[in-house]
Amino acid sequence: MIRVLIADDERLEREALADLVVRRFEHEAVIQTAENGRRAADTAILWEADLILMDIEMPGINGLDAARAVLEQRPECKVIFVTAYSLFQYAHEAMHLGACDYLLKPVDPDEAEAAIRRAIRQIEAGRKLAELAADTAEAEDRNALVMAHVRRYMEDNYMFDLSLDSVSEILHISPAYLSAQFKKYQKMNFLDCLTELRINAAKQLLTDPLRSAAEVASMVGYEDASYFARAFKKRTGMTPTQYRREAARQAREARL
């Protein structure tokens, strides 16, 4: 079961989210609620929450600060921020903290369900990695299986601050050993795989003309937009802006 904490200072919003989780995740999740940021942080740590649906604007400490306090002690906890404010600085800071998603109020039930399901996949992938690392099965088969799950974990978490060090810490192995094993079984090195996942995701996001290149960079895991642009051009031969224009041109031609 996934432990889901719902934190919102508005009672009706809290109850609506709780009802959604109960109805759509009846056999997958148990819930707790919190009415402010301080209570949310304390409950998440003591109850060992797996996932938090966190309102940003709350009295006391806001949702961003509450999430930061939780993640310092429970870095494996996933956070979906919920807010009535569509501000890029909120989204940027949320992604920097490692948020799974960012939902705008009034929350669309289907969008919320999709975001929660993505978070659950990430939680389960992390648990599976930890279980596999402790498994005593045959070494060769075990290593192949572990590296396959590392790849899946990367596919679910490429947008966060992912690195050899962070994944090797989950597996309790050295970064050098993880690097060698990943390349052996996945036929490419860890950084190339991570870059490929991020650039492929960026290609999809760049087709939306309302998203700036800087916003896309943040959404796929790059804090430095200039570094993202260089990495994107190295992979595709085009800058993000050039790629956006070319994708738009091809879309127009396809409609003719």
Short mmCIF file of C-alpha atoms in Angstrom, two decimals:
data_model
loop_
_atom_site.label_atom_id
_atom_site.label_comp_id
_atom_site.label_asym_id
_atom_site.label_seq_id
_atom_site.Cartn_x
_atom_site.Cartn_y
_atom_site.Cartn_z
CA MET A 1 0.00 0.00 0.00
CA ILE A 2 1.07 3.56 -0.74
CA ARG A 3 0.82 6.07 2.13
CA VAL A 4 -0.66 9.30 0.72
CA LEU A 5 -0.70 12.53 2.71
CA ILE A 6 -3.06 15.31 1.56
CA ALA A 7 -2.03 18.77 2.78
CA ASP A 8 -4.28 21.78 2.16
CA ASP A 9 -5.50 24.53 4.46
CA GLU A 10 -8.91 24.61 2.72
CA ARG A 11 -11.15 21.91 4.17
CA LEU A 12 -13.24 21.43 1.02
CA GLU A 13 -10.13 21.05 -1.14
CA ARG A 14 -8.70 18.56 1.35
CA GLU A 15 -11.87 16.52 1.40
CA ALA A 16 -12.22 16.57 -2.40
CA LEU A 17 -8.70 15.22 -2.89
CA ALA A 18 -9.18 12.64 -0.15
CA ASP A 19 -12.41 11.47 -1.76
CA LEU A 20 -10.69 11.20 -5.15
CA VAL A 21 -7.87 9.07 -3.73
CA VAL A 22 -10.29 6.83 -1.83
CA ARG A 23 -12.48 6.27 -4.90
CA ARG A 24 -9.78 5.76 -7.50
CA PHE A 25 -7.08 4.09 -5.40
CA GLU A 26 -9.22 2.13 -2.96
CA HIS A 27 -6.95 -0.94 -2.83
CA GLU A 28 -3.65 0.86 -3.48
CA ALA A 29 -3.44 3.69 -0.97
CA VAL A 30 -4.15 4.75 2.60
CA ILE A 31 -4.48 8.44 3.41
CA GLN A 32 -3.84 11.03 6.10
CA THR A 33 -4.59 14.75 5.93
CA ALA A 34 -2.95 17.92 7.23
CA GLU A 35 -4.33 21.45 7.38
CA ASN A 36 -1.07 23.41 7.28
CA GLY A 37 2.56 23.14 6.25
CA ARG A 38 3.98 22.41 9.69
CA ARG A 39 1.48 19.63 10.34
CA ALA A 40 2.17 18.25 6.86
CA ALA A 41 5.92 18.08 7.44
CA ASP A 42 5.58 16.46 10.87
CA THR A 43 2.99 13.93 9.70
CA ALA A 44 4.90 12.99 6.56
CA ILE A 45 8.07 12.27 8.55
CA LEU A 46 6.46 10.45 11.50
CA TRP A 47 3.95 8.50 9.40
CA GLU A 48 6.59 7.80 6.72
CA ALA A 49 4.45 9.02 3.85
CA ASP A 50 5.30 7.75 0.37
CA LEU A 51 3.47 10.52 -1.51
CA ILE A 52 2.26 14.01 -0.58
CA LEU A 53 -0.38 16.05 -2.41
CA MET A 54 0.82 19.43 -1.17
CA ASP A 55 -0.87 22.80 -1.50
CA ILE A 56 1.73 25.55 -1.90
CA GLU A 57 -0.04 28.52 -0.29
CA MET A 58 -0.64 27.49 3.34
CA PRO A 59 -0.35 29.34 6.66
CA GLY A 60 2.73 28.89 8.83
CA ILE A 61 5.22 27.41 6.44
CA ASN A 62 4.19 27.10 2.81
CA GLY A 63 4.10 23.87 0.84
CA LEU A 64 7.50 24.38 -0.77
CA ASP A 65 9.21 24.81 2.61
CA ALA A 66 7.24 21.90 4.09
CA ALA A 67 8.30 19.65 1.21
CA ARG A 68 11.92 20.73 1.63
CA ALA A 69 11.78 19.78 5.34
CA VAL A 70 10.32 16.36 4.50
CA LEU A 71 12.74 15.57 1.69
CA GLU A 72 15.74 16.36 3.88
CA GLN A 73 14.76 13.37 6.04
CA ARG A 74 12.81 11.25 3.54
CA PRO A 75 14.36 11.84 0.09
CA GLU A 76 12.45 8.88 -1.32
CA CYS A 77 9.09 10.60 -0.62
CA LYS A 78 7.30 11.88 -3.74
CA VAL A 79 5.51 15.24 -3.84
CA ILE A 80 2.78 16.51 -6.15
CA PHE A 81 2.20 20.24 -5.65
CA VAL A 82 -1.33 21.63 -5.93
CA THR A 83 -1.91 25.36 -6.28
CA ALA A 84 -4.26 27.98 -7.64
CA TYR A 85 -1.32 30.01 -8.92
CA SER A 86 0.05 29.32 -12.41
CA LEU A 87 3.44 30.92 -11.80
CA PHE A 88 6.61 29.70 -13.49
CA GLN A 89 8.72 30.45 -10.41
CA TYR A 90 6.53 28.06 -8.41
CA ALA A 91 6.85 25.37 -11.08
CA HIS A 92 10.59 25.91 -11.33
CA GLU A 93 11.14 25.65 -7.57
CA ALA A 94 8.83 22.64 -7.39
CA MET A 95 10.85 20.82 -10.05
CA HIS A 96 14.09 21.83 -8.33
CA LEU A 97 12.82 20.18 -5.15
CA GLY A 98 12.12 16.99 -7.10
CA ALA A 99 8.35 17.29 -7.42
CA CYS A 100 6.59 14.53 -9.35
CA ASP A 101 4.02 16.89 -10.79
CA TYR A 102 2.33 20.28 -10.49
CA LEU A 103 -1.48 20.51 -10.57
CA LEU A 104 -3.55 23.66 -10.88
CA LYS A 105 -6.76 24.26 -8.96
CA PRO A 106 -9.53 23.49 -9.56
CA VAL A 107 -7.94 20.06 -9.89
CA ASP A 108 -9.16 17.94 -12.77
CA PRO A 109 -9.85 14.45 -11.33
CA ASP A 110 -8.45 12.64 -14.37
CA GLU A 111 -5.27 14.74 -14.35
CA ALA A 112 -4.87 14.13 -10.62
CA GLU A 113 -5.33 10.39 -11.08
CA ALA A 114 -2.75 10.32 -13.87
CA ALA A 115 -0.24 12.27 -11.76
CA ILE A 116 -0.77 9.98 -8.76
CA ARG A 117 -0.37 6.87 -10.92
CA ARG A 118 2.92 8.23 -12.29
CA ALA A 119 4.11 8.85 -8.73
CA ILE A 120 3.08 5.35 -7.65
CA ARG A 121 5.10 3.86 -10.52
CA GLN A 122 8.13 5.82 -9.34
CA ILE A 123 7.62 4.70 -5.74
CA GLU A 124 7.26 1.07 -6.78
CA ALA A 125 10.31 1.29 -9.04
CA GLY A 126 12.38 2.62 -6.13
CA ARG A 127 11.14 -0.15 -3.85
CA LYS A 128 11.93 -2.74 -6.51
CA LEU A 129 15.47 -1.44 -6.85
CA ALA A 130 16.00 -1.72 -3.10
CA GLU A 131 14.55 -5.25 -3.06
CA LEU A 132 16.69 -6.37 -5.97
CA ALA A 133 19.81 -4.96 -4.38
CA ALA A 134 19.19 -7.17 -1.35
CA ASP A 135 18.26 -10.25 -3.40
CA THR A 136 20.55 -13.25 -3.16
CA ALA A 137 19.72 -14.74 -6.58
CA GLU A 138 22.37 -15.88 -9.07
CA ALA A 139 24.74 -12.94 -9.60
CA GLU A 140 24.66 -12.75 -13.41
CA ASP A 141 20.87 -13.00 -13.71
CA ARG A 142 20.47 -10.65 -10.78
CA ASN A 143 22.75 -8.02 -12.30
CA ALA A 144 20.91 -8.11 -15.62
CA LEU A 145 17.58 -7.71 -13.82
CA VAL A 146 18.87 -4.92 -11.59
CA MET A 147 20.23 -2.96 -14.57
CA ALA A 148 16.93 -3.37 -16.42
CA HIS A 149 15.16 -1.88 -13.41
CA VAL A 150 17.75 0.90 -13.18
CA ARG A 151 16.84 1.79 -16.76
CA ARG A 152 13.13 1.79 -15.86
CA TYR A 153 13.87 3.92 -12.80
CA MET A 154 15.69 6.41 -15.03
CA GLU A 155 12.74 6.51 -17.45
CA ASP A 156 10.44 7.45 -14.56
CA ASN A 157 12.82 9.92 -12.88
CA TYR A 158 14.97 11.51 -15.63
CA MET A 159 13.45 14.93 -14.86
CA PHE A 160 14.93 14.99 -11.36
CA ASP A 161 18.48 15.43 -10.06
CA LEU A 162 19.47 11.93 -11.15
CA SER A 163 23.07 10.75 -11.11
CA LEU A 164 25.26 7.68 -10.78
CA ASP A 165 25.82 8.63 -7.15
CA SER A 166 22.12 8.90 -6.29
CA VAL A 167 21.19 5.58 -7.92
CA SER A 168 24.22 3.73 -6.56
CA GLU A 169 23.24 4.97 -3.08
CA ILE A 170 19.82 3.31 -3.48
CA LEU A 171 21.54 0.06 -4.53
CA HIS A 172 24.29 0.30 -1.91
CA ILE A 173 27.00 -0.21 -4.52
CA SER A 174 29.80 2.04 -5.75
CA PRO A 175 29.19 4.45 -8.65
CA ALA A 176 32.07 2.87 -10.56
CA TYR A 177 30.53 -0.60 -10.28
CA LEU A 178 27.10 0.69 -11.31
CA SER A 179 28.64 2.45 -14.30
CA ALA A 180 30.41 -0.71 -15.47
CA GLN A 181 27.38 -2.95 -14.97
CA PHE A 182 24.98 -0.52 -16.61
CA LYS A 183 27.13 -0.24 -19.72
CA LYS A 184 27.55 -4.03 -19.85
CA TYR A 185 23.84 -4.81 -19.79
CA GLN A 186 22.30 -1.69 -21.36
CA LYS A 187 24.93 -1.25 -24.10
CA MET A 188 25.38 2.44 -23.34
CA ASN A 189 26.75 4.40 -20.43
CA PHE A 190 24.59 5.91 -17.68
CA LEU A 191 25.05 9.55 -18.70
CA ASP A 192 24.34 8.88 -22.38
CA CYS A 193 21.15 7.06 -21.41
CA LEU A 194 20.06 9.89 -19.10
CA THR A 195 20.79 12.50 -21.76
CA GLU A 196 18.89 10.52 -24.38
CA LEU A 197 15.82 10.26 -22.15
CA ARG A 198 15.92 13.97 -21.34
CA ILE A 199 16.40 15.11 -24.95
CA ASN A 200 13.64 12.83 -26.24
CA ALA A 201 11.28 14.23 -23.61
CA ALA A 202 12.35 17.78 -24.51
CA LYS A 203 11.49 17.15 -28.18
CA GLN A 204 7.92 16.37 -27.18
CA LEU A 205 7.63 19.37 -24.86
CA LEU A 206 9.05 21.78 -27.46
CA THR A 207 6.10 21.11 -29.75
CA ASP A 208 4.03 23.19 -27.31
CA PRO A 209 4.59 26.83 -28.40
CA LEU A 210 3.48 28.12 -24.99
CA ARG A 211 6.48 26.57 -23.21
CA SER A 212 9.76 28.49 -23.28
CA ALA A 213 13.03 26.66 -23.86
CA ALA A 214 14.05 27.52 -20.29
CA GLU A 215 10.86 25.98 -18.93
CA VAL A 216 11.39 22.84 -21.01
CA ALA A 217 14.97 22.62 -19.75
CA SER A 218 13.76 22.69 -16.13
CA MET A 219 11.01 20.15 -16.82
CA VAL A 220 13.46 17.56 -18.18
CA GLY A 221 16.07 17.98 -15.47
CA TYR A 222 18.40 20.78 -16.61
CA GLU A 223 18.80 23.71 -14.21
CA ASP A 224 21.05 25.57 -16.66
CA ALA A 225 19.15 26.48 -19.83
CA SER A 226 22.39 27.21 -21.71
CA TYR A 227 23.78 23.77 -20.87
CA PHE A 228 20.48 22.24 -22.01
CA ALA A 229 20.71 24.10 -25.33
CA ARG A 230 24.25 22.80 -25.90
CA ALA A 231 23.29 19.24 -25.01
CA PHE A 232 20.22 19.44 -27.23
CA LYS A 233 22.18 20.70 -30.22
CA LYS A 234 24.87 18.06 -29.74
CA ARG A 235 22.18 15.34 -29.85
CA THR A 236 19.94 16.74 -32.58
CA GLY A 237 22.09 19.09 -34.63
CA MET A 238 19.66 21.92 -33.86
CA THR A 239 19.08 24.41 -31.08
CA PRO A 240 15.79 24.03 -29.18
CA THR A 241 14.39 27.04 -31.06
CA GLN A 242 15.40 25.60 -34.44
CA TYR A 243 13.90 22.25 -33.51
CA ARG A 244 10.62 23.91 -32.47
CA ARG A 245 10.40 25.75 -35.81
CA GLU A 246 11.20 22.61 -37.80
CA ALA A 247 8.65 20.56 -35.86
CA ALA A 248 6.00 23.25 -36.46
CA ARG A 249 6.82 23.32 -40.19
CA GLN A 250 6.52 19.54 -40.46
CA ALA A 251 3.21 19.62 -38.59
CA ARG A 252 1.83 22.24 -41.01
CA GLU A 253 2.94 20.22 -44.03
CA ALA A 254 1.36 17.07 -42.60
CA ARG A 255 -2.00 18.86 -42.36
CA LEU A 256 -1.93 19.95 -46.02
#
